[in-house]
CSV table of C-alpha atoms and ligand atoms in Angstrom, one decimal:
chain,number,residue,atom,x,y,z
A,1,MET,CA,6.3,-5.1,11.2
A,2,GLY,CA,4.6,-7.0,8.7
A,3,THR,CA,5.2,-8.1,4.9
A,4,PHE,CA,4.1,-4.4,3.7
A,5,ILE,CA,6.9,-2.3,5.4
A,6,LYS,CA,10.1,-4.9,5.9
A,7,SER,CA,12.8,-2.6,7.2
A,8,GLY,CA,13.3,1.2,8.7
A,9,ASP,CA,14.0,2.4,5.5
A,10,GLU,CA,10.8,1.6,4.2
A,11,LEU,CA,8.9,2.7,6.8
A,12,ILE,CA,10.7,6.6,6.8
A,13,GLN,CA,9.7,6.5,3.2
A,14,PHE,CA,5.8,5.2,4.1
A,15,LEU,CA,5.9,8.4,6.6
A,16,ILE,CA,7.2,10.7,4.3
A,17,LEU,CA,4.7,9.8,2.2
A,18,ILE,CA,2.1,10.1,4.5
A,19,ILE,CA,3.4,13.7,5.3
A,20,LEU,CA,3.1,14.9,2.2
A,21,ILE,CA,0.1,13.9,1.3
A,22,LEU,CA,-1.1,15.9,4.0
A,23,THR,CA,0.9,19.0,3.3
A,24,ALA,CA,-0.9,18.4,-0.2
A,25,ILE,CA,-4.3,18.7,1.3
A,26,VAL,CA,-3.1,21.7,3.9
A,27,LEU,CA,-2.0,23.2,0.6
A,28,LEU,CA,-4.8,22.5,-1.4
A,29,PHE,CA,-7.2,25.1,1.2
A,30,ILE,CA,-4.4,27.4,1.4
A,31,VAL,CA,-4.9,28.4,-2.6
A,32,LEU,CA,-8.9,27.7,-2.7
A,33,ASN,CA,-8.8,30.4,0.3
A,34,MET,CA,-6.5,32.6,-1.2
A,35,TYR,CA,-8.3,32.6,-4.4
A,36,ASN,CA,-11.5,33.3,-2.5
A,37,VAL,CA,-10.2,36.1,-1.1
A,38,ILE,CA,-7.9,37.4,-4.1
A,39,TYR,CA,-11.5,37.3,-5.9
A,40,ARG,CA,-13.4,39.0,-3.3
A,41,ILE,CA,-11.0,42.4,-3.3
A,42,ILE,CA,-11.0,42.1,-7.2
A,43,GLY,CA,-14.8,41.6,-7.1
A,44,GLU,CA,-15.2,44.4,-4.4
A,45,LYS,CA,-12.9,46.8,-6.7
A,46,GLU,CA,-14.8,46.2,-9.8
A,47,GLY,CA,-18.5,46.5,-8.4
A,48,LYS,CA,-19.0,42.6,-9.3
A,49,THR,CA,-19.9,40.2,-6.6
A,50,ILE,CA,-17.4,37.2,-7.8
A,51,GLU,CA,-18.5,34.1,-6.8
A,52,ARG,CA,-16.8,32.3,-4.2
A,53,PHE,CA,-15.3,28.8,-4.4
A,54,SER,CA,-17.8,26.3,-2.7
A,55,PHE,CA,-16.8,22.7,-2.3
A,56,LYS,CA,-20.9,22.1,-2.2
A,57,LYS,CA,-21.2,24.3,-6.0
A,58,TRP,CA,-18.4,22.6,-7.3
A,59,TRP,CA,-19.6,19.4,-6.4
A,60,GLU,CA,-23.2,20.2,-7.7
A,61,ARG,CA,-21.1,21.1,-11.4
A,62,GLU,CA,-19.5,17.9,-11.2
A,63,SER,CA,-22.0,15.6,-10.9
A,64,GLY,CA,-23.8,17.1,-13.4
A,65,THR,CA,-27.8,18.4,-14.1
A,66,ASP,CA,-30.4,16.0,-14.5
A,67,VAL,CA,-33.7,16.7,-16.2
A,68,PRO,CA,-36.4,17.2,-13.5
A,69,VAL,CA,-39.3,14.4,-14.1
A,70,GLU,CA,-41.5,16.5,-15.7
A,71,LYS,CA,-39.0,17.4,-18.6
A,72,GLU,CA,-38.3,13.7,-18.9
A,73,GLU,CA,-40.2,13.9,-22.6
A,74,THR,CA,-37.4,16.0,-24.0
A,75,ILE,CA,-34.5,13.6,-23.7
A,76,LEU,CA,-36.4,10.6,-24.3
A,77,LEU,CA,-35.3,8.5,-27.4
A,78,HIS,CA,-37.3,6.9,-29.7
A,79,HIS,CA,-36.5,3.2,-29.1
A,80,ASN,CA,-39.3,1.7,-27.5
A,81,TYR,CA,-38.8,-2.0,-26.6
A,82,ASP,CA,-42.0,-3.8,-25.0
A,83,GLY,CA,-42.8,-0.6,-22.8
A,84,ILE,CA,-38.9,-0.2,-22.4
A,85,GLN,CA,-37.9,2.8,-22.9
A,86,GLU,CA,-34.3,4.7,-22.4
A,87,LEU,CA,-33.4,8.6,-21.6
A,88,ASP,CA,-30.8,10.3,-23.3
A,89,ASN,CA,-29.0,11.3,-19.9
A,90,HIS,CA,-25.7,13.3,-20.1
A,91,LEU,CA,-22.9,11.5,-18.3
A,92,PRO,CA,-21.6,13.1,-14.9
A,93,PRO,CA,-18.7,15.7,-15.4
A,94,TRP,CA,-16.9,13.9,-13.0
A,95,TRP,CA,-17.1,10.8,-15.0
A,96,VAL,CA,-16.2,12.3,-17.6
A,97,LYS,CA,-12.8,13.7,-16.7
A,98,MET,CA,-12.3,10.4,-14.7
A,99,PHE,CA,-12.6,8.9,-17.8
A,100,TYR,CA,-10.2,11.3,-20.2
A,101,ALA,CA,-7.8,10.7,-17.2
A,102,THR,CA,-7.4,7.0,-17.6
A,103,ILE,CA,-6.9,7.4,-20.9
A,104,ALA,CA,-4.0,9.9,-20.2
A,105,PHE,CA,-2.7,7.4,-17.4
A,106,SER,CA,-3.1,4.3,-19.9
A,107,VAL,CA,-0.2,6.8,-22.1
A,108,ILE,CA,1.8,7.2,-19.7
A,109,TYR,CA,1.8,3.9,-18.4
A,110,LEU,CA,1.7,2.5,-21.7
A,111,GLY,CA,5.4,4.4,-22.6
A,112,LEU,CA,6.9,3.7,-19.2
A,113,TYR,CA,6.3,0.3,-19.0
A,114,HIS,CA,7.2,-0.6,-22.4
A,115,VAL,CA,8.0,2.2,-24.7
A,116,TRP,CA,10.8,3.6,-23.0
A,117,ASN,CA,11.0,0.7,-20.4
A,118,ILE,CA,12.3,3.1,-17.6
A,119,THR,CA,10.4,1.2,-14.7
A,120,PRO,CA,10.8,-2.5,-14.3
A,121,LEU,CA,8.2,-5.3,-15.1
A,122,GLN,CA,7.2,-7.9,-13.5
A,123,ASP,CA,9.3,-10.3,-14.4
A,124,GLU,CA,12.5,-7.9,-13.7
A,125,GLU,CA,10.9,-6.9,-10.2
A,126,TYR,CA,10.8,-10.4,-9.2
A,127,GLN,CA,14.7,-10.5,-10.3
A,128,ILE,CA,15.9,-7.6,-8.7
A,129,ALA,CA,14.4,-8.6,-5.6
A,130,MET,CA,15.7,-11.9,-6.0
A,131,ASP,CA,19.8,-10.6,-6.7
A,132,GLU,CA,18.8,-8.0,-3.1
A,133,ALA,CA,18.0,-11.1,-0.8
A,134,LYS,CA,20.9,-12.8,-2.3
A,135,LYS,CA,23.2,-10.5,-1.8
A,136,GLU,CA,21.3,-9.8,1.9
A,137,VAL,CA,22.2,-13.7,2.5
A,138,GLU,CA,25.5,-13.7,1.5
A,139,LEU,CA,26.3,-11.0,3.7
A,140,TYR,CA,24.7,-12.8,6.0
A,141,GLN,CA,26.3,-16.0,5.5
A,142,SER,CA,29.8,-14.5,5.2
A,143,LYS,CA,29.5,-12.6,8.9
A,144,MET,CA,28.2,-15.9,10.2
A,145,ALA,CA,31.2,-18.0,8.7
A,146,ASN,CA,33.7,-15.6,10.7
A,147,THR,CA,31.7,-15.8,14.0
A,148,ILE,CA,32.5,-19.9,13.8
A,149,ASP,CA,35.1,-20.9,16.8
A,150,GLU,CA,35.3,-23.7,18.6
A,151,LYS,CA,32.5,-23.4,21.0
A,152,THR,CA,29.7,-22.9,17.8
A,153,VAL,CA,31.2,-25.2,15.4
A,154,LYS,CA,28.6,-27.5,14.2
A,155,LEU,CA,28.4,-31.0,13.3
A,156,LEU,CA,27.4,-31.3,9.7
A,157,VAL,CA,28.6,-34.8,9.0
A,158,ASP,CA,25.3,-35.5,7.2
A,159,ASP,CA,25.6,-32.4,5.0
A,160,SER,CA,27.3,-33.4,1.8
A,161,LYS,CA,27.9,-29.9,0.9
A,162,THR,CA,30.0,-29.3,4.3
A,163,VAL,CA,31.4,-32.2,3.4
A,164,SER,CA,32.5,-32.2,-0.2
A,165,SER,CA,34.2,-29.1,0.1
A,166,GLY,CA,36.0,-29.8,3.4
A,167,LYS,CA,37.3,-32.3,1.4
A,168,ASP,CA,38.5,-30.0,-1.5
A,169,ILE,CA,39.9,-28.1,1.3
A,170,TYR,CA,41.8,-31.7,3.0
A,171,ILE,CA,43.1,-32.9,-0.5
A,172,ALA,CA,44.8,-29.2,-1.1
A,173,LYS,CA,47.0,-28.3,1.9
A,174,CYS,CA,46.2,-31.5,4.5
A,175,VAL,CA,47.2,-34.7,2.1
A,176,ALA,CA,50.9,-33.7,2.3
A,177,CYS,CA,50.9,-34.4,6.1
A,178,HIS,CA,47.9,-36.9,6.7
A,179,GLY,CA,47.7,-39.1,3.3
A,180,GLN,CA,45.1,-39.1,0.5
A,181,ALA,CA,42.6,-40.9,2.8
A,182,GLY,CA,43.6,-39.6,6.0
A,183,GLU,CA,45.9,-42.6,7.2
A,184,GLY,CA,48.6,-40.8,8.2
A,185,GLY,CA,51.9,-39.5,7.1
A,186,VAL,CA,54.0,-36.7,9.0
A,187,GLY,CA,50.9,-36.1,11.1
A,188,PRO,CA,48.3,-38.7,12.7
A,189,ASN,CA,45.7,-41.0,11.0
A,190,LEU,CA,42.6,-39.0,10.8
A,191,THR,CA,40.3,-42.0,10.2
A,192,ASP,CA,41.3,-43.9,13.4
A,193,GLU,CA,39.7,-43.9,17.1
A,194,TYR,CA,42.7,-42.5,18.7
A,195,TRP,CA,42.9,-38.5,18.8
A,196,LEU,CA,46.3,-37.1,20.9
A,197,HIS,CA,43.7,-33.7,20.8
A,198,GLY,CA,40.6,-35.4,21.3
A,199,GLY,CA,37.9,-36.1,18.6
A,200,SER,CA,34.9,-33.8,19.0
A,201,ILE,CA,34.0,-31.6,16.3
A,202,ASN,CA,35.1,-28.9,18.6
A,203,ASP,CA,38.6,-30.1,19.4
A,204,ILE,CA,39.1,-31.1,16.1
A,205,PHE,CA,38.7,-27.3,15.2
A,206,LYS,CA,40.3,-26.1,17.9
A,207,THR,CA,43.4,-28.7,16.7
A,208,ILE,CA,42.9,-27.0,13.2
A,209,LYS,CA,42.7,-23.5,14.2
A,210,TYR,CA,45.8,-23.3,16.8
A,211,GLY,CA,47.5,-25.8,15.2
A,212,VAL,CA,50.6,-28.1,17.2
A,213,PRO,CA,53.0,-25.6,15.9
A,214,GLU,CA,55.8,-27.4,17.8
A,215,LYS,CA,54.8,-30.8,16.9
A,216,GLY,CA,54.5,-29.5,12.7
A,217,MET,CA,51.3,-29.2,13.0
A,218,ILE,CA,50.4,-25.5,11.4
A,219,ALA,CA,47.8,-23.5,12.9
A,220,TRP,CA,45.1,-22.7,9.7
A,221,GLN,CA,43.6,-20.1,11.2
A,222,ALA,CA,45.8,-17.6,9.3
A,223,THR,CA,45.0,-18.6,6.2
A,224,MET,CA,41.5,-20.5,6.4
A,225,LYS,CA,38.3,-18.8,6.9
A,226,PRO,CA,36.3,-19.8,9.9
A,227,ASN,CA,33.5,-22.2,7.9
A,228,GLU,CA,36.6,-23.5,6.0
A,229,ILE,CA,37.8,-24.7,8.9
A,230,GLN,CA,34.4,-26.0,10.1
A,231,SER,CA,33.7,-28.0,6.9
A,232,VAL,CA,37.2,-29.6,6.5
A,233,SER,CA,36.9,-30.7,10.1
A,234,ASN,CA,33.3,-32.2,9.3
A,235,TYR,CA,35.2,-34.1,6.4
A,236,ILE,CA,37.7,-35.8,9.0
A,237,LEU,CA,34.5,-36.7,10.6
A,238,SER,CA,33.0,-38.1,7.7
A,239,ILE,CA,36.1,-40.3,7.0
A,240,LYS,CA,36.3,-41.8,10.5
A,241,GLY,CA,36.2,-45.7,10.4
A,242,THR,CA,37.1,-46.0,6.8
A,243,ASN,CA,40.4,-47.8,7.4
A,244,PRO,CA,42.6,-46.9,4.6
A,245,ALA,CA,45.4,-49.0,3.6
A,246,ASN,CA,48.9,-47.8,4.9
A,247,ALA,CA,46.9,-46.8,8.2
A,248,LYS,CA,49.5,-45.3,10.5
A,249,ALA,CA,49.5,-46.8,13.7
A,250,PRO,CA,47.1,-45.3,16.5
A,251,GLN,CA,48.1,-42.1,18.5
A,252,GLY,CA,47.3,-40.9,21.6
A,253,GLU,CA,43.8,-41.8,23.4
A,254,LYS,CA,40.8,-43.3,22.7
A,255,PHE,CA,38.0,-41.2,21.9
A,256,THR,CA,33.8,-41.5,22.7
A,257,GLU,CA,30.9,-39.6,21.1
A,258,GLY,CA,29.6,-37.5,23.5
A,259,THR,CA,32.8,-37.0,25.5
A,260,ASP,CA,35.7,-34.0,24.4
A,261,SER,CA,39.0,-33.3,25.8
A,262,THR,CA,38.0,-31.2,28.9
A,263,ALA,CA,35.3,-34.0,29.6
A,264,ALA,CA,36.0,-37.2,31.9
A,265,LYS,CA,37.5,-39.8,30.1
A,266,PRO,CA,35.7,-43.0,29.2
A,267,VAL,CA,36.3,-45.5,32.1
A,268,GLU,CA,38.8,-47.6,29.4
A,269,ASN,CA,41.1,-45.2,29.9
A,270,LEU,CA,41.1,-45.3,33.3
B,1,HEC,C1,53.2,-29.9,7.7
B,1,HEC,C2,52.3,-30.9,7.9
B,1,HEC,C3,51.0,-30.9,8.1
B,1,HEC,C4,49.8,-30.5,7.3
B,1,HEC,C5,50.2,-29.9,6.0
B,1,HEC,C6,48.8,-30.5,8.3
B,1,HEC,N1,48.9,-31.1,9.3
B,1,HEC,FE1,47.8,-31.8,10.6
B,1,HEC,N2,48.8,-32.7,12.4
B,1,HEC,C7,50.7,-32.5,11.7
B,1,HEC,C8,51.2,-33.0,12.8
B,1,HEC,C9,52.6,-33.5,13.2
B,1,HEC,C10,50.2,-33.8,13.9
B,1,HEC,C11,50.2,-34.1,14.9
B,1,HEC,C12,50.6,-33.0,16.1
B,1,HEC,C13,51.0,-34.1,17.3
B,1,HEC,O1,51.8,-34.6,17.3
B,1,HEC,O2,50.8,-32.9,18.3
B,1,HEC,C14,49.0,-32.9,13.3
B,1,HEC,C15,47.6,-33.2,13.9
B,1,HEC,C16,46.2,-33.0,13.0
B,1,HEC,C17,44.9,-33.2,14.1
B,1,HEC,C18,44.9,-33.5,15.9
B,1,HEC,C19,45.2,-35.2,15.2
B,1,HEC,C20,44.7,-35.8,16.7
B,1,HEC,O3,45.3,-36.9,16.5
B,1,HEC,O4,44.4,-35.1,18.1
B,1,HEC,C21,43.8,-33.0,12.9
B,1,HEC,C22,42.8,-32.9,13.1
B,1,HEC,C23,44.6,-32.1,11.8
B,1,HEC,N3,46.3,-32.3,12.7
B,1,HEC,C24,44.3,-31.6,10.9
B,1,HEC,C25,45.1,-31.3,10.1
B,1,HEC,C26,44.3,-30.6,9.0
B,1,HEC,C27,42.6,-30.6,8.4
B,1,HEC,C28,45.1,-30.1,7.7
B,1,HEC,C29,45.0,-29.0,6.5
B,1,HEC,C30,44.3,-28.2,6.5
B,1,HEC,C31,46.6,-30.4,8.4
B,1,HEC,N4,46.3,-31.3,9.2
B,1,HEC,C32,47.7,-30.5,7.9
B,1,HEC,C33,50.9,-32.2,10.8
B,1,HEC,C34,50.0,-31.4,9.4
C-alpha cells in the first residue's frame, strides 16, 4: 500500500467512504424519481401539467440566460476604451451559488479551526502523528527487546548508547563480584582474554542469562530484560584489554575472536 493508505484500518475507512458516496448518488436518483412520480400524480389530480425534474432543464437554469447577440445593445455598458466595450452579463447562477457556498465554508472552517479549536491545526496534527509513531516504535522495540536471546544477541561495542546503558547495569549489579573496573573479585576478571564459559558475545550473553549457579554466578534472566543483558554483555566486551589495577589472574581458556565455546578450539590451546 502506498503513502496515502498506510494500514488495514485506513483501507477500510477509505472503502466505507466510497460506499457512502455511491449510496448518496443512488439516493439522489431515487429522491428525484419519487419527486417526478409524486408531481405527476398531483398534476393529474389537479388537471395541471407540472414540470418534471430533468437534469437538462436544471443545467439550463443554472448556466444562466445569455443575452442573444441581437439584443446585446440592452446590456452594453456606457464606457468605451479605444473601441473596447463591456457587456453587463449576469454571472451564471451555479457560479453565484458556489461563491456563496465558499463564504459559508470559510465561516465554518474559521470556526472549527480557529474559534472553537475542534480540529487540530497542521502543527498539532504533526505532533499527534509523531506521538503515535513514537508509541509504535516503542512497542516495536519492546517486542524486539524481548526476543533477543543468545543466538540473536548483537555485537554493539561501537554503539555508545548500548555500552553506556550496559555500564549503568554493570555498576548497579555486577561490581560486587567482578570489581569496579571488571578486574575480578569473587567472580573472574572480565577484561582479560581468558574465559571460563567462552568470550563471544553469544557466550557472554548465555553466561549472564543462565548464570553458573553452582559457582556463585547468578542467572540474571529472571531480573533482567533480554536487551539489558545484551547491553551489559556489550559493555563487558568494551572493557576488554583495559588492564585494570589489581586484576585477578586469568581463568579458563584464551578466547580468540571468531570462535565460541561450541566451535573448534584455537590451535594454541590444543
Ligand atoms: C554474587 C557474585 C556475582 C555477581 C553479583 C555477578 N557475578 Fe558474574 N560471575 C560470578 C562468578 C563466581 C563467576 C564464575 C563462575 C564459574 O566459575 O563458572 C561469574 C562469571 C561471570 C561471567 C563468565 C566469565 C567467564 O570467564 O566465562 C560473566 C560474563 C559474568 N559473570 C558477568 C556478570 C554480570 C554481567 C553480572 C551483573 C549483571 C555478574 N556477572 C554478576 C559471580 C558474580
